[in-house]
CSV table of C-alpha atoms in Angstrom, one decimal:
chain,number,residue,atom,x,y,z
A,18,UNK,CA,33.5,-24.9,-66.9
A,19,UNK,CA,30.5,-26.3,-63.4
A,20,UNK,CA,33.7,-27.8,-61.4
A,21,UNK,CA,36.1,-24.7,-62.1
A,22,UNK,CA,33.9,-22.7,-60.7
A,23,UNK,CA,32.4,-25.0,-57.9
A,24,UNK,CA,36.6,-25.2,-56.9
A,25,UNK,CA,36.0,-21.1,-57.0
A,26,UNK,CA,33.3,-20.4,-54.3
A,27,UNK,CA,34.3,-23.3,-52.6
A,28,UNK,CA,37.2,-21.2,-51.9
A,29,UNK,CA,35.7,-17.9,-51.4
A,30,UNK,CA,33.5,-20.1,-48.4
A,31,UNK,CA,35.8,-21.1,-47.0
A,32,UNK,CA,36.9,-17.8,-47.0
A,33,UNK,CA,33.2,-16.4,-45.4
A,34,UNK,CA,33.2,-19.7,-43.8
A,35,UNK,CA,35.1,-18.8,-40.6
A,36,UNK,CA,33.7,-14.9,-40.2
A,37,UNK,CA,30.3,-16.3,-39.8
A,38,UNK,CA,30.6,-18.8,-37.1
A,39,UNK,CA,32.3,-16.5,-35.4
A,40,UNK,CA,29.3,-14.8,-35.9
A,41,UNK,CA,27.2,-16.9,-33.8
A,42,UNK,CA,29.1,-17.2,-30.8
A,43,UNK,CA,29.2,-14.4,-29.3
A,44,UNK,CA,25.8,-14.5,-29.8
A,45,UNK,CA,24.8,-17.6,-28.2
A,46,UNK,CA,26.8,-16.7,-25.4
A,47,UNK,CA,24.9,-13.6,-25.1
A,48,UNK,CA,21.5,-15.8,-25.3
A,49,UNK,CA,22.4,-17.3,-22.3
A,50,UNK,CA,24.0,-15.1,-20.1
A,51,UNK,CA,21.0,-12.5,-20.8
A,52,UNK,CA,18.5,-14.7,-18.9
A,53,UNK,CA,17.4,-14.8,-15.7
A,54,UNK,CA,15.4,-17.7,-14.0
A,55,UNK,CA,12.6,-16.8,-14.3
A,56,UNK,CA,12.6,-15.7,-18.7
A,57,UNK,CA,14.4,-17.9,-20.0
A,58,UNK,CA,15.3,-18.0,-24.6
A,59,UNK,CA,14.2,-21.2,-25.6
A,60,UNK,CA,17.7,-23.4,-26.8
A,61,UNK,CA,15.0,-23.6,-29.8
A,62,UNK,CA,14.5,-19.7,-30.3
A,63,UNK,CA,18.4,-19.1,-30.2
A,64,UNK,CA,19.6,-21.6,-32.2
A,65,UNK,CA,17.4,-20.2,-34.3
A,66,UNK,CA,18.5,-16.9,-34.4
A,67,UNK,CA,22.2,-17.1,-34.8
A,68,UNK,CA,21.0,-19.4,-37.8
A,69,UNK,CA,19.8,-16.9,-39.2
A,70,UNK,CA,22.3,-14.1,-38.5
A,71,UNK,CA,25.4,-16.2,-39.4
A,72,UNK,CA,23.6,-18.3,-43.0
A,73,UNK,CA,23.1,-13.9,-44.1
A,74,UNK,CA,26.3,-13.0,-42.8
A,75,UNK,CA,27.5,-15.8,-44.6
A,76,UNK,CA,25.0,-15.3,-47.8
A,77,UNK,CA,26.9,-12.0,-47.9
A,78,UNK,CA,29.9,-12.5,-48.6
A,79,UNK,CA,29.0,-15.0,-52.4
A,80,UNK,CA,31.2,-13.4,-55.6
A,81,UNK,CA,33.0,-11.4,-53.0
A,82,UNK,CA,36.1,-12.6,-55.2
A,83,UNK,CA,35.1,-11.1,-58.1
A,84,UNK,CA,33.4,-8.1,-56.4
A,85,UNK,CA,36.5,-7.9,-55.1
A,86,UNK,CA,39.1,-7.6,-58.2
A,87,UNK,CA,35.6,-5.8,-60.1
A,88,UNK,CA,36.6,-9.1,-63.0
A,89,UNK,CA,33.3,-9.9,-63.5
A,90,UNK,CA,33.1,-9.3,-67.7
A,91,UNK,CA,35.6,-11.7,-68.0
A,92,UNK,CA,32.1,-14.5,-68.0
A,93,UNK,CA,30.7,-12.7,-69.8
A,94,UNK,CA,33.4,-12.6,-72.5
A,95,UNK,CA,34.2,-16.7,-71.7
A,96,UNK,CA,30.5,-16.9,-72.6
A,97,UNK,CA,29.4,-18.0,-68.9
A,98,UNK,CA,26.5,-20.1,-68.4
A,99,UNK,CA,25.0,-17.3,-65.4
A,100,UNK,CA,23.4,-21.0,-64.6
A,101,UNK,CA,26.1,-22.9,-64.3
A,102,UNK,CA,27.3,-20.3,-62.0
A,103,UNK,CA,24.1,-19.6,-59.9
A,104,UNK,CA,24.2,-23.2,-59.3
A,105,UNK,CA,27.5,-23.6,-57.8
A,106,UNK,CA,27.7,-20.2,-55.9
A,107,UNK,CA,24.2,-21.6,-54.5
A,108,UNK,CA,25.0,-25.8,-53.5
A,109,UNK,CA,28.6,-23.9,-52.2
A,110,UNK,CA,26.3,-22.5,-50.3
A,111,UNK,CA,24.4,-24.8,-49.0
A,112,UNK,CA,27.5,-26.8,-47.7
A,113,UNK,CA,29.0,-23.8,-45.5
A,114,UNK,CA,25.3,-22.7,-44.6
A,115,UNK,CA,24.3,-26.2,-42.8
A,116,UNK,CA,28.4,-27.0,-42.1
A,117,UNK,CA,27.7,-24.0,-40.1
A,118,UNK,CA,23.6,-24.8,-38.7
A,119,UNK,CA,26.5,-27.8,-36.8
A,120,UNK,CA,28.8,-25.8,-36.3
A,121,UNK,CA,25.9,-23.4,-34.6
A,122,UNK,CA,24.4,-26.8,-32.8
A,123,UNK,CA,27.4,-27.9,-31.2
A,124,UNK,CA,27.9,-24.9,-29.6
A,125,UNK,CA,23.7,-24.3,-28.5
A,126,UNK,CA,25.0,-28.2,-27.4
A,127,UNK,CA,27.1,-26.3,-25.4
A,128,UNK,CA,25.9,-23.8,-23.5
A,129,UNK,CA,22.2,-24.7,-23.6
A,130,UNK,CA,22.5,-27.8,-22.9
A,131,UNK,CA,19.2,-29.3,-23.9
A,132,UNK,CA,17.5,-32.3,-22.2
A,133,UNK,CA,14.7,-33.0,-25.0
A,134,UNK,CA,17.5,-32.8,-28.5
A,135,UNK,CA,16.6,-35.2,-30.8
A,136,UNK,CA,19.5,-35.1,-32.6
A,137,UNK,CA,19.0,-36.3,-36.1
A,138,UNK,CA,15.9,-34.7,-36.0
A,139,UNK,CA,17.7,-31.4,-35.9
A,140,UNK,CA,20.1,-32.1,-38.4
A,141,UNK,CA,18.1,-32.8,-41.3
A,142,UNK,CA,15.7,-30.1,-40.5
A,143,UNK,CA,19.1,-27.2,-40.5
A,144,UNK,CA,20.1,-29.6,-43.9
A,145,UNK,CA,16.5,-28.2,-44.9
A,146,UNK,CA,16.1,-25.1,-44.2
A,147,UNK,CA,20.6,-24.4,-46.0
A,148,UNK,CA,18.6,-25.6,-48.3
A,149,UNK,CA,15.6,-23.8,-48.7
A,150,UNK,CA,17.9,-20.3,-48.3
A,151,UNK,CA,20.5,-21.3,-50.0
A,152,UNK,CA,19.8,-20.5,-53.8
A,153,UNK,CA,18.1,-17.0,-52.0
A,154,UNK,CA,21.1,-16.0,-50.2
A,155,UNK,CA,22.9,-16.6,-53.0
A,156,UNK,CA,20.9,-13.3,-55.3
A,157,UNK,CA,20.9,-11.7,-52.1
A,158,UNK,CA,24.7,-12.0,-52.0
A,159,UNK,CA,24.2,-10.7,-55.7
A,160,UNK,CA,22.3,-7.9,-55.0
A,161,UNK,CA,24.1,-6.5,-52.6
A,162,UNK,CA,27.6,-6.4,-54.2
A,163,UNK,CA,24.7,-4.1,-56.3
A,164,UNK,CA,25.0,-1.3,-53.4
A,165,UNK,CA,21.7,-2.8,-53.2
A,166,UNK,CA,20.6,-2.6,-49.9
A,167,UNK,CA,17.3,-1.9,-49.7
A,168,UNK,CA,16.3,-4.6,-51.4
A,169,UNK,CA,17.8,-6.7,-48.4
A,170,UNK,CA,14.4,-5.6,-46.0
A,171,UNK,CA,12.8,-5.8,-48.9
A,172,UNK,CA,13.1,-9.2,-51.3
A,173,UNK,CA,16.1,-11.3,-48.6
A,174,UNK,CA,13.3,-10.8,-45.3
A,175,UNK,CA,9.9,-11.4,-46.7
A,176,UNK,CA,11.5,-14.5,-48.1
A,177,UNK,CA,14.3,-16.3,-45.3
A,178,UNK,CA,11.6,-15.5,-42.0
A,179,UNK,CA,8.9,-18.0,-43.4
A,180,UNK,CA,11.6,-20.0,-43.1
A,181,UNK,CA,13.0,-19.5,-40.4
A,182,UNK,CA,10.0,-20.0,-38.8
A,183,UNK,CA,8.7,-22.3,-40.3
A,184,UNK,CA,12.1,-24.5,-39.0
A,185,UNK,CA,11.8,-23.1,-36.1
A,186,UNK,CA,8.4,-25.0,-35.7
A,187,UNK,CA,9.3,-28.2,-37.0
A,188,UNK,CA,12.0,-28.4,-34.8
A,189,UNK,CA,8.9,-28.1,-31.8
A,190,UNK,CA,8.3,-31.6,-33.1
A,191,UNK,CA,4.8,-29.4,-34.8
A,192,UNK,CA,5.1,-30.8,-38.2
A,193,UNK,CA,1.5,-30.9,-40.3
A,194,UNK,CA,1.1,-27.6,-42.4
A,195,UNK,CA,4.8,-25.3,-41.7
A,196,UNK,CA,7.4,-28.1,-43.8
A,197,UNK,CA,4.2,-28.1,-46.7
A,198,UNK,CA,5.5,-23.9,-46.2
A,199,UNK,CA,9.1,-25.2,-46.4
A,200,UNK,CA,8.9,-26.6,-49.1
A,201,UNK,CA,6.7,-24.7,-51.0
A,202,UNK,CA,9.2,-21.7,-50.6
A,203,UNK,CA,12.8,-24.9,-51.3
A,204,UNK,CA,11.0,-25.4,-54.3
A,205,UNK,CA,9.3,-21.8,-55.0
A,206,UNK,CA,12.9,-19.9,-54.7
A,207,UNK,CA,14.6,-21.5,-56.2
A,208,UNK,CA,12.8,-20.9,-59.5
A,209,UNK,CA,12.6,-17.2,-58.6
A,210,UNK,CA,16.3,-17.0,-57.3
A,211,UNK,CA,17.6,-18.6,-60.1
A,212,UNK,CA,14.8,-16.6,-62.5
A,213,UNK,CA,16.4,-13.7,-61.3
A,214,UNK,CA,19.6,-14.3,-61.3
A,215,UNK,CA,20.9,-13.2,-64.6
A,216,UNK,CA,19.6,-9.4,-64.1
A,217,UNK,CA,20.9,-9.2,-62.1
A,218,UNK,CA,24.7,-10.5,-63.2
A,219,UNK,CA,24.3,-9.6,-66.0
A,220,UNK,CA,23.5,-6.1,-64.1
A,221,UNK,CA,26.8,-6.7,-62.6
A,222,UNK,CA,28.7,-7.5,-65.4
A,223,UNK,CA,27.8,-4.5,-67.0
B,2,UNK,CA,35.2,-16.7,-89.0
B,3,UNK,CA,34.5,-12.3,-89.3
B,4,UNK,CA,33.2,-10.1,-87.2
B,5,UNK,CA,30.5,-7.5,-89.2
B,6,UNK,CA,27.9,-4.8,-87.8
B,7,UNK,CA,25.7,-3.3,-89.5
B,8,UNK,CA,24.1,0.5,-89.5
B,9,UNK,CA,25.9,0.0,-85.2
B,10,UNK,CA,24.9,2.6,-82.8
B,11,UNK,CA,25.7,3.0,-78.9
B,12,UNK,CA,24.1,5.8,-77.1
B,13,UNK,CA,24.9,6.8,-74.3
B,14,UNK,CA,23.3,10.0,-73.1
B,15,UNK,CA,26.2,12.4,-74.6
B,16,UNK,CA,28.1,10.3,-75.9
B,17,UNK,CA,27.3,9.7,-79.4
B,18,UNK,CA,29.5,6.2,-81.0
B,19,UNK,CA,27.6,5.7,-85.1
B,20,UNK,CA,26.1,4.3,-87.4
B,21,UNK,CA,29.8,2.1,-87.8
B,22,UNK,CA,29.7,-0.4,-90.7
B,23,UNK,CA,32.0,-2.5,-91.2
B,24,UNK,CA,33.4,-6.3,-92.0
B,25,UNK,CA,37.2,-7.7,-90.9
B,26,UNK,CA,38.8,-10.2,-92.6
B,27,UNK,CA,38.8,-13.9,-90.8
B,28,UNK,CA,42.2,-13.0,-89.9
B,29,UNK,CA,44.5,-11.2,-89.1
B,30,UNK,CA,45.1,-7.3,-86.8
B,31,UNK,CA,41.9,-5.1,-87.3
B,32,UNK,CA,42.9,-1.6,-86.1
B,33,UNK,CA,40.4,0.6,-83.9
B,34,UNK,CA,41.6,4.0,-84.9
B,35,UNK,CA,40.6,7.5,-83.4
B,36,UNK,CA,41.4,9.9,-80.0
B,37,UNK,CA,40.6,10.0,-76.3
B,38,UNK,CA,37.3,9.5,-76.0
B,39,UNK,CA,35.9,8.3,-80.2
B,40,UNK,CA,34.5,5.4,-77.8
B,41,UNK,CA,37.0,2.7,-78.8
B,42,UNK,CA,36.9,0.6,-75.3
B,43,UNK,CA,33.1,1.2,-76.0
B,44,UNK,CA,33.6,-1.0,-79.5
B,45,UNK,CA,35.2,-3.5,-77.9
B,46,UNK,CA,32.3,-3.4,-74.5
B,47,UNK,CA,30.2,-4.2,-77.3
B,48,UNK,CA,32.3,-7.0,-78.9
B,49,UNK,CA,32.5,-8.8,-75.7
B,50,UNK,CA,28.7,-8.5,-75.0
B,51,UNK,CA,29.2,-7.0,-71.4
B,52,UNK,CA,27.5,-3.4,-73.8
B,53,UNK,CA,24.4,-3.6,-76.5
B,54,UNK,CA,24.8,-2.2,-78.9
B,55,UNK,CA,21.4,1.0,-79.3
B,56,UNK,CA,20.9,0.6,-83.0
B,57,UNK,CA,22.3,-1.3,-86.5
B,58,UNK,CA,23.5,-4.9,-85.5
B,59,UNK,CA,26.6,-7.2,-84.8
B,60,UNK,CA,27.4,-10.7,-86.2
B,61,UNK,CA,30.5,-13.1,-86.0
B,62,UNK,CA,30.9,-12.5,-82.3
B,63,UNK,CA,29.1,-15.0,-80.5
B,64,UNK,CA,31.5,-16.3,-79.0
B,65,UNK,CA,34.5,-16.8,-76.1
B,66,UNK,CA,36.8,-13.8,-76.7
B,67,UNK,CA,39.7,-12.9,-74.8
B,68,UNK,CA,40.2,-9.8,-73.5
B,69,UNK,CA,43.1,-7.4,-72.2
B,70,UNK,CA,43.2,-3.8,-71.3
B,71,UNK,CA,39.4,-2.8,-70.6
B,72,UNK,CA,40.3,-4.2,-67.1
B,73,UNK,CA,41.8,-6.6,-65.8
B,74,UNK,CA,40.1,-10.3,-65.5
B,75,UNK,CA,42.0,-11.5,-62.8
B,76,UNK,CA,42.0,-12.4,-59.7
B,77,UNK,CA,44.3,-10.1,-57.4
B,78,UNK,CA,44.8,-12.5,-54.5
B,79,UNK,CA,45.9,-16.1,-56.2
B,80,UNK,CA,48.3,-16.2,-57.4
B,81,UNK,CA,49.0,-16.3,-61.5
B,82,UNK,CA,50.4,-19.9,-61.2
B,83,UNK,CA,46.7,-20.3,-59.8
B,84,UNK,CA,44.7,-18.0,-61.7
B,85,UNK,CA,46.9,-19.9,-65.2
B,86,UNK,CA,45.0,-23.2,-64.1
B,87,UNK,CA,41.6,-21.9,-62.8
B,88,UNK,CA,41.1,-20.7,-65.9
B,89,UNK,CA,42.4,-23.1,-67.7
B,90,UNK,CA,39.5,-24.8,-66.2
B,91,UNK,CA,37.7,-23.1,-66.9
B,92,UNK,CA,37.6,-22.6,-70.3
B,93,UNK,CA,37.4,-25.9,-70.6
B,94,UNK,CA,41.2,-26.6,-72.0
B,95,UNK,CA,44.6,-26.0,-71.6
B,96,UNK,CA,46.9,-23.1,-72.3
B,97,UNK,CA,49.6,-23.5,-74.9
B,98,UNK,CA,52.7,-23.7,-72.9
B,99,UNK,CA,55.4,-21.8,-75.2
B,100,UNK,CA,53.1,-18.7,-74.5
B,101,UNK,CA,53.8,-18.6,-70.3
B,102,UNK,CA,57.0,-19.1,-70.9
B,103,UNK,CA,57.5,-15.7,-70.9
B,104,UNK,CA,55.5,-15.5,-68.0
B,105,UNK,CA,57.2,-18.7,-65.5
B,106,UNK,CA,59.3,-16.3,-63.3
B,107,UNK,CA,55.1,-14.6,-62.4
B,108,UNK,CA,53.5,-17.9,-61.2
B,109,UNK,CA,54.1,-17.7,-57.3
B,110,UNK,CA,52.9,-14.7,-56.6
B,111,UNK,CA,50.4,-12.8,-56.7
B,112,UNK,CA,48.4,-11.1,-59.0
B,113,UNK,CA,47.5,-8.4,-57.3
B,114,UNK,CA,50.8,-7.6,-56.7
B,115,UNK,CA,52.8,-7.4,-59.7
B,116,UNK,CA,53.8,-3.9,-61.7
B,117,UNK,CA,51.5,-3.0,-64.8
B,118,UNK,CA,53.9,-4.2,-67.0
B,119,UNK,CA,53.7,-8.0,-65.4
B,120,UNK,CA,50.2,-8.0,-65.0
B,121,UNK,CA,49.8,-7.4,-68.6
B,122,UNK,CA,52.3,-10.0,-69.3
B,123,UNK,CA,51.1,-12.3,-68.3
B,124,UNK,CA,47.1,-11.4,-69.7
B,125,UNK,CA,48.1,-10.9,-72.8
B,126,UNK,CA,50.6,-15.0,-72.7
B,127,UNK,CA,47.1,-15.6,-71.1
B,128,UNK,CA,45.1,-14.3,-73.6
B,129,UNK,CA,47.8,-15.4,-76.9
B,130,UNK,CA,48.0,-19.7,-75.0
B,131,UNK,CA,44.5,-19.6,-74.9
B,132,UNK,CA,44.7,-19.8,-78.8
B,133,UNK,CA,40.9,-17.1,-78.4
B,134,UNK,CA,39.6,-16.8,-81.9
B,135,UNK,CA,38.4,-13.5,-81.3
B,136,UNK,CA,40.3,-11.3,-79.2
B,137,UNK,CA,40.2,-7.8,-78.1
B,138,UNK,CA,43.6,-5.0,-77.5
B,139,UNK,CA,43.1,-2.0,-76.2
B,140,UNK,CA,46.2,-0.5,-76.2
B,141,UNK,CA,47.7,-3.6,-75.0
B,142,UNK,CA,51.0,-2.6,-75.3
B,143,UNK,CA,51.3,0.5,-73.5
B,144,UNK,CA,51.9,-0.2,-69.6
B,145,UNK,CA,55.0,-2.3,-71.3
B,146,UNK,CA,58.6,-0.9,-71.9
B,147,UNK,CA,61.0,-0.8,-75.1
B,148,UNK,CA,61.9,-4.9,-75.4
B,149,UNK,CA,58.9,-6.2,-73.8
B,150,UNK,CA,56.8,-4.2,-76.9
B,151,UNK,CA,58.9,-5.9,-79.7
B,152,UNK,CA,57.7,-9.7,-77.6
B,153,UNK,CA,55.2,-9.0,-78.1
B,154,UNK,CA,53.7,-7.1,-80.7
B,155,UNK,CA,55.6,-10.1,-82.4
B,156,UNK,CA,53.9,-12.5,-80.6
B,157,UNK,CA,50.4,-10.3,-81.2
B,158,UNK,CA,51.1,-10.6,-85.1
B,159,UNK,CA,51.9,-14.2,-84.8
B,160,UNK,CA,48.7,-14.8,-83.3
B,161,UNK,CA,47.0,-12.8,-86.3
B,162,UNK,CA,47.9,-15.0,-88.4
B,163,UNK,CA,45.5,-17.6,-87.5
B,164,UNK,CA,42.7,-16.0,-85.6
B,165,UNK,CA,41.1,-12.3,-85.3
B,166,UNK,CA,42.4,-9.6,-83.6
B,167,UNK,CA,41.4,-6.9,-82.6
B,168,UNK,CA,43.1,-3.4,-81.0
B,169,UNK,CA,42.5,-0.5,-80.3
B,170,UNK,CA,45.1,2.5,-80.4
B,171,UNK,CA,44.7,6.2,-80.8
B,172,UNK,CA,48.4,6.4,-82.3
B,173,UNK,CA,50.7,4.8,-85.4
B,174,UNK,CA,52.8,2.3,-82.8
B,175,UNK,CA,54.1,-1.0,-84.2
B,176,UNK,CA,51.2,-3.1,-85.6
B,177,UNK,CA,50.7,0.6,-88.3
B,178,UNK,CA,52.0,-1.1,-90.8
B,179,UNK,CA,50.5,-4.3,-89.9
B,180,UNK,CA,46.6,-4.5,-89.6
B,181,UNK,CA,44.6,-6.3,-92.5
B,182,UNK,CA,42.1,-3.7,-91.9
B,183,UNK,CA,41.6,-0.3,-90.0
B,184,UNK,CA,38.6,1.3,-88.2
B,185,UNK,CA,38.7,4.8,-87.4
B,186,UNK,CA,36.6,6.2,-84.5
């Protein structure tokens, strides 16, 4: 069952990752071209801003397949575990966001030519950030399928903003408490998302 | 295994269903009869756990159920073959090949490109091939032509010898004289 869910979510993610990646390229391009010699934007700021918007576009399409064909009810009829549906989507969203982040890093190198990039550390940070945001993003995707966009600003932004700020600070080399912030959101966000997922999912399949 | 309703009620504002008391046989065709708007489909939704009853109890339906006709459930952008393979994997068992022969000509076509009657043939064939212990069929033959109605009514009747099948209808049909029990709404 889990393998089938992963396969379906992977297929859905393959269709979503292209448009999400394409969103980031013009963003990086615009940021790079709108800098002036006296007012420059840090390549880290450009990267994390682009990553935030790109990942949101990616999560937005969670459960896009079921929403498009209005067939959420088969999960209920076939008694498919909500936890497995959540886990499958979160795992695939993590992988997709991680790949997207790595692609954006390459684009950032291309546009900004940073001289102080510790690539390994940065890739680890992209992985940790993707792992933190994927469960929250999975619930976000579900909320958006319910046409409850207002929940985006009151639920997702307060959860995602500290994660991006912590990731930015960690990429500057400011370890200390930012790592604890990120880890707290990783654990807390995963538990909270898993706990509320069933409520939103059952609302959709009813 | 049978399904039992005890004082089952559903209240959705102006619409009220029940109270219903009913006990099914362990297998066979069970007709749910009633005019439009009497709650046939709502009762199927309760049986598939999509809607919680307002009052009363339902026993024996807490397992996976096959559903046809309430709403489409296959992925429209996938081919019929991809749908069959994926849903078989999701349910963890292989469909019986015999029931799928009739729809093999549709295998390479996208599900949403099929006509309504062809979609119904695919969903019915697959539901029968997966051998669900409980099968909920909402006006299952309505989009089918005369020839297909005969084929699928025979297949459903055959499946009912081992499985519990609920069929909704608002008129006399192929199953009227084959029903083990009838619930009139």
